[in-house]
Coordinates of C-alpha atoms and ligand atoms in Angstrom, one line a residue:
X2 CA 0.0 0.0 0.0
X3 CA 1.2 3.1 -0.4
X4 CA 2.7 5.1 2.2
X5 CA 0.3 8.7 2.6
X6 CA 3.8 11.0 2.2
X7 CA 4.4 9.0 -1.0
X8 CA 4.6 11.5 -4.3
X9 CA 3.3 11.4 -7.4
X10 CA 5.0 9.8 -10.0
X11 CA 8.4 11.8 -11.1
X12 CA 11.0 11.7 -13.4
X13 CA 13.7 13.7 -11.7
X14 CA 16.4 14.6 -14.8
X15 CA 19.8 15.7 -12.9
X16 CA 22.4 18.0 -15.1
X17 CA 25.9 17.6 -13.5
X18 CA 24.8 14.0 -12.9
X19 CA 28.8 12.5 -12.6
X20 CA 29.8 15.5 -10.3
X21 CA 30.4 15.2 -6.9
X22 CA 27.2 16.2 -5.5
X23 CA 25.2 14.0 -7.4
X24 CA 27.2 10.9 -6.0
X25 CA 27.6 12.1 -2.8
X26 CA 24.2 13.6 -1.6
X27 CA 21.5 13.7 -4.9
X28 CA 21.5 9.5 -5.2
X29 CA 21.5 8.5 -1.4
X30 CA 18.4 11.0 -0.8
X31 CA 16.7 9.9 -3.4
X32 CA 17.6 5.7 -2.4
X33 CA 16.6 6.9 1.3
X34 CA 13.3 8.0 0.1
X35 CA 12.4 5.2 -1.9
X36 CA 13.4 3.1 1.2
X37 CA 10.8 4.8 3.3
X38 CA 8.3 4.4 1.4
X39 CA 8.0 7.7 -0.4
X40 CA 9.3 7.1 -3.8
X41 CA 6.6 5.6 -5.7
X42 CA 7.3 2.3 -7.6
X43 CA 6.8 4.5 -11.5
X44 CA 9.4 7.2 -10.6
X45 CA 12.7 7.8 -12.4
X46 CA 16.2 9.5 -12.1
X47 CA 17.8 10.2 -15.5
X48 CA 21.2 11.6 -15.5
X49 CA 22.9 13.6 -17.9
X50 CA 26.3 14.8 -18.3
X51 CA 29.2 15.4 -20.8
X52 CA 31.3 12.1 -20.5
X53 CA 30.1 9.5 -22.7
X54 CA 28.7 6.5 -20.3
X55 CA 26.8 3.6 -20.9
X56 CA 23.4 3.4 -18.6
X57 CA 25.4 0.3 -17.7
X58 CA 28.1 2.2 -16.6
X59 CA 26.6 5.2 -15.0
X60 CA 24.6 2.2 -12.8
X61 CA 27.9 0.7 -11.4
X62 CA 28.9 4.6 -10.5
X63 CA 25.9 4.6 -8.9
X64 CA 25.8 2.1 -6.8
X65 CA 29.5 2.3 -6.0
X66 CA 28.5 6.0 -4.7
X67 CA 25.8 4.2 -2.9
X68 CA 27.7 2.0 -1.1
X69 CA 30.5 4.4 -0.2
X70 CA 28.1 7.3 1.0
X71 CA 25.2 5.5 2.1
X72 CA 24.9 5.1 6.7
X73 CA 25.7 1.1 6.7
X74 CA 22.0 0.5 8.7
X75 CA 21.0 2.1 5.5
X76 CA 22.2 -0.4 3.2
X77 CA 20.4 -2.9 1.8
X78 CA 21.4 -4.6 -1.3
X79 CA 18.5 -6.0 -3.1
X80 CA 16.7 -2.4 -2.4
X81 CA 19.9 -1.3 -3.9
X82 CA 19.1 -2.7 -7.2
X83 CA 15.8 -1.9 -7.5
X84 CA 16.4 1.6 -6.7
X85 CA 19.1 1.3 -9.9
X86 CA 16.5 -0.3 -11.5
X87 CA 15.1 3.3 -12.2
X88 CA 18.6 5.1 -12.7
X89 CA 19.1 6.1 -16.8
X90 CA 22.2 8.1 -17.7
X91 CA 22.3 10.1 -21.0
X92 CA 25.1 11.7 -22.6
X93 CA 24.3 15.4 -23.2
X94 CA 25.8 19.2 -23.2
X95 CA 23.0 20.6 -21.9
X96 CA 24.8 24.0 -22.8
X97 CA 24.7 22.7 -26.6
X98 CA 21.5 23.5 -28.8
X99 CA 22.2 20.5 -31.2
X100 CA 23.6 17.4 -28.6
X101 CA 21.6 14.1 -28.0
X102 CA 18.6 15.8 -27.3
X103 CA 16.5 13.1 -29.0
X104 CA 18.2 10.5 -26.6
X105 CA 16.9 12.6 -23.4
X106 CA 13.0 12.9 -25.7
X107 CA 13.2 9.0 -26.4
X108 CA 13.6 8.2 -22.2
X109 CA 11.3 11.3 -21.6
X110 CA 8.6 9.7 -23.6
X111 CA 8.4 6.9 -21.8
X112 CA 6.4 8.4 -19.7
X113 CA 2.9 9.9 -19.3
X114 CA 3.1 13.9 -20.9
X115 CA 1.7 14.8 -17.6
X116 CA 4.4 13.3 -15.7
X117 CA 6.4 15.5 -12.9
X118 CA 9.4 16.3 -14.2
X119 CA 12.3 18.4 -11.8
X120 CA 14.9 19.1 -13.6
X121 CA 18.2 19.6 -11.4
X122 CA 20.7 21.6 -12.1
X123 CA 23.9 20.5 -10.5
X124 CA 25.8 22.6 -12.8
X125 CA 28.3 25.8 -12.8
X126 CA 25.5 28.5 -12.3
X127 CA 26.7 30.0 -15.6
X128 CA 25.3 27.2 -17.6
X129 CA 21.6 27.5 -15.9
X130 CA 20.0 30.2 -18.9
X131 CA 21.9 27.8 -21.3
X132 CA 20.0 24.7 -20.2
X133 CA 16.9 26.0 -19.6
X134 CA 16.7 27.8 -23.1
X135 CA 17.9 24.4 -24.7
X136 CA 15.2 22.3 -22.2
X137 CA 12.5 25.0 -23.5
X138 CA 13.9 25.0 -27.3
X139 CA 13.7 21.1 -27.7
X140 CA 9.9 20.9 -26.1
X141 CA 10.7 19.7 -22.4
X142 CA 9.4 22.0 -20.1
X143 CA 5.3 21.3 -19.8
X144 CA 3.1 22.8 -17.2
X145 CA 4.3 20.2 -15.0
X146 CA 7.9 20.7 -14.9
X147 CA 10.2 22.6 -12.2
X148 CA 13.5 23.2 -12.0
X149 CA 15.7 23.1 -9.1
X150 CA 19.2 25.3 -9.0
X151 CA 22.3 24.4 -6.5
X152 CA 23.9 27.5 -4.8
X153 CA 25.7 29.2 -5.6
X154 CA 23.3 32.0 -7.6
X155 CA 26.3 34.0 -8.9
X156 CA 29.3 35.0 -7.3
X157 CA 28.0 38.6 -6.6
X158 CA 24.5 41.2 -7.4
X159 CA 24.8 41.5 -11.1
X160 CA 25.5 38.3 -11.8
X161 CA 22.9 36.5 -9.5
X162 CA 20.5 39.2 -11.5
X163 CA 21.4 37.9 -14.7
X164 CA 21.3 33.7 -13.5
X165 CA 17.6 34.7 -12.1
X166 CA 17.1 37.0 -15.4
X167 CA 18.0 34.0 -17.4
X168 CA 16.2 31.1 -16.3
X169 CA 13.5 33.1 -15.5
X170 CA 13.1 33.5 -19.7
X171 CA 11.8 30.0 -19.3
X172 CA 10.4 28.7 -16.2
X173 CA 8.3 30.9 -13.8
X174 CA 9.1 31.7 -10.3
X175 CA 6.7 29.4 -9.5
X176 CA 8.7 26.5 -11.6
X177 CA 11.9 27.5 -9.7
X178 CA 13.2 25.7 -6.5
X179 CA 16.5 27.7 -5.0
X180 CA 18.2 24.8 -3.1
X181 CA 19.9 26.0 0.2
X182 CA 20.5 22.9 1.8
X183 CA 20.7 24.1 5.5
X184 CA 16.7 25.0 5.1
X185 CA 16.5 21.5 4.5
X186 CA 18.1 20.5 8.1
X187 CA 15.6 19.4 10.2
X188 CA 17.2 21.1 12.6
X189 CA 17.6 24.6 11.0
X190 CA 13.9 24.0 11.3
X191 CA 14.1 23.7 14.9
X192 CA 15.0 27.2 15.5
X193 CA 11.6 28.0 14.1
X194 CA 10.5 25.5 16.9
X195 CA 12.0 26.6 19.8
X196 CA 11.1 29.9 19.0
X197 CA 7.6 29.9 18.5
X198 CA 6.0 27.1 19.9
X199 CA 7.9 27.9 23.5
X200 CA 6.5 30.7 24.8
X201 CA 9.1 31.3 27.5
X202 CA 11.5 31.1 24.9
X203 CA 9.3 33.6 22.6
X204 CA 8.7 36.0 25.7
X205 CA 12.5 36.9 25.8
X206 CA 13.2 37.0 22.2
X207 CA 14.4 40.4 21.7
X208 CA 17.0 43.3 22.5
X209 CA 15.3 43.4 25.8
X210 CA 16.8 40.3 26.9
X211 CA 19.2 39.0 24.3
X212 CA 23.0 40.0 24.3
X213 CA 24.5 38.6 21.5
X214 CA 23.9 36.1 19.2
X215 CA 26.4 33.6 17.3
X216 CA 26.2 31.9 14.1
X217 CA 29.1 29.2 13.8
X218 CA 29.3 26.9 10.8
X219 CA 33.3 25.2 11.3
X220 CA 34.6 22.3 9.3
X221 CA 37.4 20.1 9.8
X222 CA 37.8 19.7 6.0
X223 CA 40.2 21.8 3.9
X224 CA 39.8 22.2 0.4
X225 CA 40.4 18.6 -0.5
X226 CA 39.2 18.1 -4.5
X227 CA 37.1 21.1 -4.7
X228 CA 40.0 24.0 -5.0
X229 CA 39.7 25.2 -8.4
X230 CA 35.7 26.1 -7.2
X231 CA 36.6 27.0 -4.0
X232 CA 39.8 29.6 -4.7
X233 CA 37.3 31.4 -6.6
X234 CA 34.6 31.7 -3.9
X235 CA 35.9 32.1 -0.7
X236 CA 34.2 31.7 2.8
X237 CA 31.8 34.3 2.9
X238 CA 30.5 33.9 -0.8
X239 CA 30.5 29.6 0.1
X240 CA 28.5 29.6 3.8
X241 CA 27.7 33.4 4.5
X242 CA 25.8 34.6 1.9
X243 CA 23.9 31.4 1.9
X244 CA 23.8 29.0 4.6
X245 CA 24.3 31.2 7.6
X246 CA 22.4 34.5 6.5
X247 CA 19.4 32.0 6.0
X248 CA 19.6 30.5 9.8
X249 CA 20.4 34.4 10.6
X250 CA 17.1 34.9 9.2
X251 CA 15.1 32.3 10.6
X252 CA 16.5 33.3 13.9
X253 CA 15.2 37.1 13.6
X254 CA 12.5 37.2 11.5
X255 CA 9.0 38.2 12.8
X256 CA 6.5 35.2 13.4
X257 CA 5.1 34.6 9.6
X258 CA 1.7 34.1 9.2
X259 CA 1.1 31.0 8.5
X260 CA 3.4 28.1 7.0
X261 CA 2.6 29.2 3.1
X262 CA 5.8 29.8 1.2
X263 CA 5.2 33.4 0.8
X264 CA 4.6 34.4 4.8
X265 CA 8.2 32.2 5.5
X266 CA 9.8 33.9 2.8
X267 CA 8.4 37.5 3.2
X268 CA 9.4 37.4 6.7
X269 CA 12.9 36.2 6.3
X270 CA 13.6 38.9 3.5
X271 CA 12.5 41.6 5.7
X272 CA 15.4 40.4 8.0
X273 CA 17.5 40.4 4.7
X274 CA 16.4 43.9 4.3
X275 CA 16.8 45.3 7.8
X276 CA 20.9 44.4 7.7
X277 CA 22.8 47.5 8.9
X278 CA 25.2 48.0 5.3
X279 CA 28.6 47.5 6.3
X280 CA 30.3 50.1 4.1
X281 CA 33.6 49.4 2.7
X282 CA 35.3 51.6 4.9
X283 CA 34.1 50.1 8.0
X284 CA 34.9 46.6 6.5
X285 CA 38.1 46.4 8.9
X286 CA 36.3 46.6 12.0
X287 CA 33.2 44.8 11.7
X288 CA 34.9 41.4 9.8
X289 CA 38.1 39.2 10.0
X290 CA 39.0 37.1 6.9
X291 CA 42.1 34.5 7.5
X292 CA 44.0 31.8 5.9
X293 CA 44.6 28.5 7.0
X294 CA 48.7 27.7 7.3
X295 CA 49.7 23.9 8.3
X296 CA 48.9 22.8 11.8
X297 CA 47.6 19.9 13.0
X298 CA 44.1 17.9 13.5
X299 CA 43.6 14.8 15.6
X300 CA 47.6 14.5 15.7
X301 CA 48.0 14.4 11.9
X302 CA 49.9 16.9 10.5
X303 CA 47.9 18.7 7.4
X304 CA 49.2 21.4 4.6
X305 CA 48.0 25.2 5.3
X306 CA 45.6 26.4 1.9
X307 CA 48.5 27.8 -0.3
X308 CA 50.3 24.7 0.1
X309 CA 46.8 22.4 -1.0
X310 CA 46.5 24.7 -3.4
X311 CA 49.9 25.1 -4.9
X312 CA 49.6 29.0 -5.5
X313 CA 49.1 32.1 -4.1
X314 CA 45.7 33.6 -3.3
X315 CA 43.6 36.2 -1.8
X316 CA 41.0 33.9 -0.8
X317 CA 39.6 33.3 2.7
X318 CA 39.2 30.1 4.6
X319 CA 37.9 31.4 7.2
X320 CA 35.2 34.6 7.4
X321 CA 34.0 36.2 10.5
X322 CA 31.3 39.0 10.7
X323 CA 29.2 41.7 12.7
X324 CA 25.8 42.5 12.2
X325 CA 23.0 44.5 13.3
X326 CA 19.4 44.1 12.4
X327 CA 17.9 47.6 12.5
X328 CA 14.3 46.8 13.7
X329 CA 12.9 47.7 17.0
X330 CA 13.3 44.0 18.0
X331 CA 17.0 43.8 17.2
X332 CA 18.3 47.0 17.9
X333 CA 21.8 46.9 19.3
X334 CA 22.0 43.4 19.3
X335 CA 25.3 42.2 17.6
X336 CA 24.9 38.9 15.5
X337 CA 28.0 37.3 15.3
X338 CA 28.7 35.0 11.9
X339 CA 31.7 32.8 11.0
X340 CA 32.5 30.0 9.2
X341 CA 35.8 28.0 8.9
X342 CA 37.3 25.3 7.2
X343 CA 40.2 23.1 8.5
X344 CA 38.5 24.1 12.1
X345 CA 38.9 21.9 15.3
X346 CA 36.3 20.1 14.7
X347 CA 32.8 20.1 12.4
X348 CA 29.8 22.1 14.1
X349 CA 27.5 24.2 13.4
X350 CA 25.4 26.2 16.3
X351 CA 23.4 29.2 17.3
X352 CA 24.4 30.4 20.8
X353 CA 21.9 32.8 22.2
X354 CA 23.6 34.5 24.9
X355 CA 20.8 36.4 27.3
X356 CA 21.9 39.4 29.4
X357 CA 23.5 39.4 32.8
X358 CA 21.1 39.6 35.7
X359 CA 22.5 43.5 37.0
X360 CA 22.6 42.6 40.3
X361 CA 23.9 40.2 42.3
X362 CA 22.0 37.7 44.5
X363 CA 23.3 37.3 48.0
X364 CA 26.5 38.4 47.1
X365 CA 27.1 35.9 44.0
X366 CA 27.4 36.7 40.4
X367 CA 25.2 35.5 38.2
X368 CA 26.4 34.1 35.0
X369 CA 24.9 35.2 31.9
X370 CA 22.4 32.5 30.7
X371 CA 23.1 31.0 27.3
X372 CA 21.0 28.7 24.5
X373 CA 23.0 26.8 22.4
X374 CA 21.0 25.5 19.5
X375 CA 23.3 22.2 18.0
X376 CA 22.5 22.2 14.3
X377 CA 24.7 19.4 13.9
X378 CA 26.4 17.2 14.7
X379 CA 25.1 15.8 18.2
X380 CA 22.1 17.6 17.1
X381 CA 20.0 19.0 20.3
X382 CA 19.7 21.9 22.3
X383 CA 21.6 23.4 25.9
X384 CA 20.2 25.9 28.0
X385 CA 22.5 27.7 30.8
X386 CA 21.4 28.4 33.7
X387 CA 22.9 29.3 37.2
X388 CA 21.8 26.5 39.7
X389 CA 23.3 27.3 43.8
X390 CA 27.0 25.6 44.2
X391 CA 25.4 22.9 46.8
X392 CA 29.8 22.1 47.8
X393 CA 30.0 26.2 48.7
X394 CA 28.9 26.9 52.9
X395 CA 28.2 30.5 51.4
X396 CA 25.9 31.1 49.2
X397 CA 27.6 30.9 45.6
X398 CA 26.4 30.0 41.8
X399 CA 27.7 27.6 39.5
X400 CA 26.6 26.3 36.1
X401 CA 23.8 24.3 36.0
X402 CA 22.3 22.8 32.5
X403 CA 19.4 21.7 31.0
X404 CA 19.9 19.8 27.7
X405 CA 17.7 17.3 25.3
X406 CA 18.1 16.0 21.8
X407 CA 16.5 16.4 18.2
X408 CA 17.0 13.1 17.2
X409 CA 13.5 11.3 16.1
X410 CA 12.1 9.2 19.1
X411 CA 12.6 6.3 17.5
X412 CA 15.9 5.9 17.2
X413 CA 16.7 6.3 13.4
X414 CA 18.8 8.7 12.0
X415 CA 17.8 12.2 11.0
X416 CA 16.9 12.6 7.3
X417 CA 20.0 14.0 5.3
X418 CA 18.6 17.9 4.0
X419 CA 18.8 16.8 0.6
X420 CA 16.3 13.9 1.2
X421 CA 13.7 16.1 2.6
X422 CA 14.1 19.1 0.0
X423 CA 14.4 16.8 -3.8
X424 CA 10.9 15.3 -2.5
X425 CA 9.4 18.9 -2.2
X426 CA 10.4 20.1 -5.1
X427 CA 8.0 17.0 -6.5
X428 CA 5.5 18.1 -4.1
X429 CA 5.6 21.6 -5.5
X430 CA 6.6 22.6 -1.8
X431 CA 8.7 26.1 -1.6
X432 CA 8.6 26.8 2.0
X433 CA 12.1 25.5 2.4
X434 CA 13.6 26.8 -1.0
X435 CA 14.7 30.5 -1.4
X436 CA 12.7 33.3 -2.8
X437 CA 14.7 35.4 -5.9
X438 CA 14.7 38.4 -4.1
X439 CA 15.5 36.7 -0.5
X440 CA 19.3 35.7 -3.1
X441 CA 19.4 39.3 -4.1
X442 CA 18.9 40.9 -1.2
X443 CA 21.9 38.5 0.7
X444 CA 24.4 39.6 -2.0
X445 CA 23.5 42.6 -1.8
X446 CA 24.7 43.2 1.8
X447 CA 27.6 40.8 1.6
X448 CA 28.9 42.4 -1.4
X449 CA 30.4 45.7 -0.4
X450 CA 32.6 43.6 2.2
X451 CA 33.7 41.1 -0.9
X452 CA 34.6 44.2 -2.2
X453 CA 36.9 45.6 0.1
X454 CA 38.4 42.6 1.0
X455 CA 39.5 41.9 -3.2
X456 CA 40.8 45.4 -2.7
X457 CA 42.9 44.3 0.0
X458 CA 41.3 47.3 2.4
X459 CA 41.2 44.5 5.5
X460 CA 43.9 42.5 6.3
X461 CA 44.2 38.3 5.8
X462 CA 44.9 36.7 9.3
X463 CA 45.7 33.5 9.2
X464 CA 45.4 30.4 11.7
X465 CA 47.0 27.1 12.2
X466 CA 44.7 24.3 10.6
X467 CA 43.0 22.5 13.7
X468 CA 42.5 25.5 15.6
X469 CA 39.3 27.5 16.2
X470 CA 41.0 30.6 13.9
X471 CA 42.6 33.6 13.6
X472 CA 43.7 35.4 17.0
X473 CA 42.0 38.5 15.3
X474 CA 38.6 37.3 15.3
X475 CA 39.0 36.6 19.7
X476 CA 39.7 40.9 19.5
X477 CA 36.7 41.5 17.1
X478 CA 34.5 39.9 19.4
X479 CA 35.5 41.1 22.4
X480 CA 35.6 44.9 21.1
X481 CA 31.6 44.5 21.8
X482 CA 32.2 42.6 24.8
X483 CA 31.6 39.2 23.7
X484 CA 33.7 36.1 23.4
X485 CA 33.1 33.2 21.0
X486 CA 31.7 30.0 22.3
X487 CA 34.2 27.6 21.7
X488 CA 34.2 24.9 24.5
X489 CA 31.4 22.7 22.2
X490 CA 31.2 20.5 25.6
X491 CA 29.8 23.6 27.3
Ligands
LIG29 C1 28.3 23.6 0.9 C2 29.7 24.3 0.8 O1 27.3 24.4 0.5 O2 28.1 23.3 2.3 C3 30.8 23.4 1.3 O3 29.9 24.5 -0.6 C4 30.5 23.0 2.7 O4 32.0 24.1 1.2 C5 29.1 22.5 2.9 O5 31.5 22.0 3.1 C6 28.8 22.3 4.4 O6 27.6 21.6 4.5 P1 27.2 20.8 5.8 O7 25.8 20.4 5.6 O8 28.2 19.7 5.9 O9 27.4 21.8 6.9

């Protein structure tokens, strides 16, 4: 029978379908869905790419990617091959008018015409208007096709204008799913949880009790494979502008009105909007960009960025920023973003810290209280509080917590972000995609801080791989007072 979350019917047609994303994250979801029950029996994946393969031999890529990225509870070989069972591969330039088109018709065709069809696009982003005007040239987008576009949208304004200008020619806003894949984290959704379905939490959500809050997305990974993208885009144009202005958002924005995809995304862009600009010339004190150089991590020694890379570069590894949200509920708060790669170790958190009590009780200081929102890994939640030190004879404070988890209560893993959003785009589900102008407006404020920093107008730190970064960013923060929450035990 079929399960009551199963979709329709799909054939999902991925562009980019030998890269690196497909193998690692675009197959298992797709495998994890079908093993839950919500992949229907008549659905399809057809990749396409450049290098000539057999469907034969895009199958044993497959599954090899399957067995190598797929959890081992996960792995189950005779669902395996009836998942491949629905895997075609076609060899196609999807940037060239006149390629095997007619191969991708012939496997389209065997389908209803009212068939869902998402078309992914897994691609550079400068070969999205290309595709789609081939895909609408050659017949293939009908009334039930959508398309779905992998960050990054540009590497600045103008050119995320012209990637949304250009698809836009051929599929309507409504057709177009922007994949951010933190929105997809069930527990990026659990900020909107805590928030708003906890009053006590939703009582103090504001200026009038919050100090600071920090947005920390650290990696232990370098660059590995991915250097000639990565030297290009940097930390802040790779996690800021994307991944961590989107849980900035979720974290400030006003309660939306309801669930639709329009109250979500209206109230998230007014956060966009409401960013303090940080002009260029104040780009020195409110950000810290740094360089990994070698160190160390769990005992093994690893290369510093220049040295992965094997050239020079201007690009950051590690990005750091201040903002203010100027809205009567944020005023004066500072929000705190950074993201690193080569890190100590891979987390990525929301720390609320709540102002001090101003007085003392009985003589003791009270420490300030804190909420530390685990995105992943360890996924949960901690709340600070100060509890009486029951080893003191006088009265003193010590730290007390209160902690719980946002694992499912069953036991079984949380879904991976990609599961959860390639299924909605079937369902024709936004709420967790990104709006054009929610894109536009994020560059727009992260841009005049690119700017300065490719003219050289702050200075590159750098820090020893394995450590939490650059001795700079510990100043930053503390020149409002703050300090970064590093002890991820605490
Ligand atoms: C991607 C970035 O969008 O997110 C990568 O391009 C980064 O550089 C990755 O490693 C991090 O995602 P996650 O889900 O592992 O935090």
């Amino acid at each position: 029978m079929a399960n009551s979350q199963q979709t329709a019917p799909f054939d999902y047609v991925i562009f980019g379908a030998t890269g690196d994303l497909t193998m690692r994250k675009l197959l298992p979801a797709l495998y994890n869905q079908l093993r839950v029950g919500h992949v229907p029996e008549e659905a399809r994946i057809i990749g396409t790419a450049r290098s000539s393969l057999s469907r034969e031999e895009y199958i044993n890529r497959a599954r090899e990617a399957l067995e190598r990225f797929l959890p081992a509870q996960h792995q189950d070989n005779a669902l395996i091959e009836r998942f491949l069972k629905k895997v075609h591969y076609v060899t196609l330039d999807g940037t060239k008018t006149d390629h095997n088109w007619d191969e991708l018709k012939a496997v389209l065709a065997q389908s209803p015409e009212d068939r869902i069809r998402v078309y992914y696009f897994s691609t550079a982003p400068q070969l999205f208007e290309a595709i789609s005007e081939n895909l609408n040239k050659h017949g293939f987008i009908t009334a039930h096709s959508r398309v779905v576009l992998e960050k990054p949208i540009g590497t600045d304004s103008a050119s995320a204008r012209a990637i949304n200008e250009g698809v836009s020619r051929f599929f309507s806003e409504g057709q177009i799913f922007r994949i951010d894949h933190y929105l997809g984290k069930e527990t990026v959704q659990d900020i909107i949880a805590l928030r708003f379905a906890n009053p006590m939490i939703n009582a103090v959500w504001s200026n009038e009790y919050i100090q600071s809050i920090q947005i920390t997305a650290a990696e232990t990974v370098g660059v590995e494979g991915r250097a000639a993208y990565y030297d290009t885009s940097g930390a802040l144009r790779d996690m800021i502008q994307n991944h961590l202005l989107q849980v900035l958002s979720l974290c400030a924005m006003e309660a939306p009105a309801d669930l639709s995809a329009d109250s979500v995304r209206d109230a998230k862009v007014n956060v966009l909007k409401a960013l303090r600009p940080i002009p260029e010339e104040k780009v020195a004190s409110e950000t810290v960009r740094a360089q990994y150089v070698k160190g160390a991590l769990n005992g093994v020694d690893v290369p510093g960025y220049l040295e992965e890379l094997g050239d020079t570069s201007n690009t950051e590894t590690y990005a750091a920023m201040r903002a203010y949200i100027d809205t009567p509920r944020w005023k004066d708060v500072p929000f705190y973003i950074r993201t690193a790669k080569r890190s100590t170790q891979k987390v990525s958190e929301v720390v609320v810290t709540f102002k001090k009590s101003a007085t003392a009780l009985f003589g003791a200081t009270p420490a300030a209280n804190r909420l530390v929102i685990r995105l992943q890994p360890d996924e949960g939640f901690g709340l600070a509080l100060n509890i009486k030190n029951p080893s003191s004879a006088n009265f003193s404070l010590q730290n007390g917590s209160l902690s719980g988890k946002f694992a499912p209560a069953d036991g079984s893993l949380i879904p991976d972000s990609y599961e959860r959003l390639m299924l909605d785009a079937v369902r024709d589900y936004p709420v967790l995609f990104i709006r054009r102008d929610e894109v536009e407006a994020a560059w727009a404020w992260v841009e005049p801080t690119l700017n300065a920093w490719a003219a050289n107008k702050a200075p590159m730190a750098t820090y020893a791989a394995g450590s939490h970064g650059p001795d700079a960013a510990r100043q930053f923060i503390a020149s409002t007072g703050d300090e970064w929450h590093e002890d991820m035990a605490d």
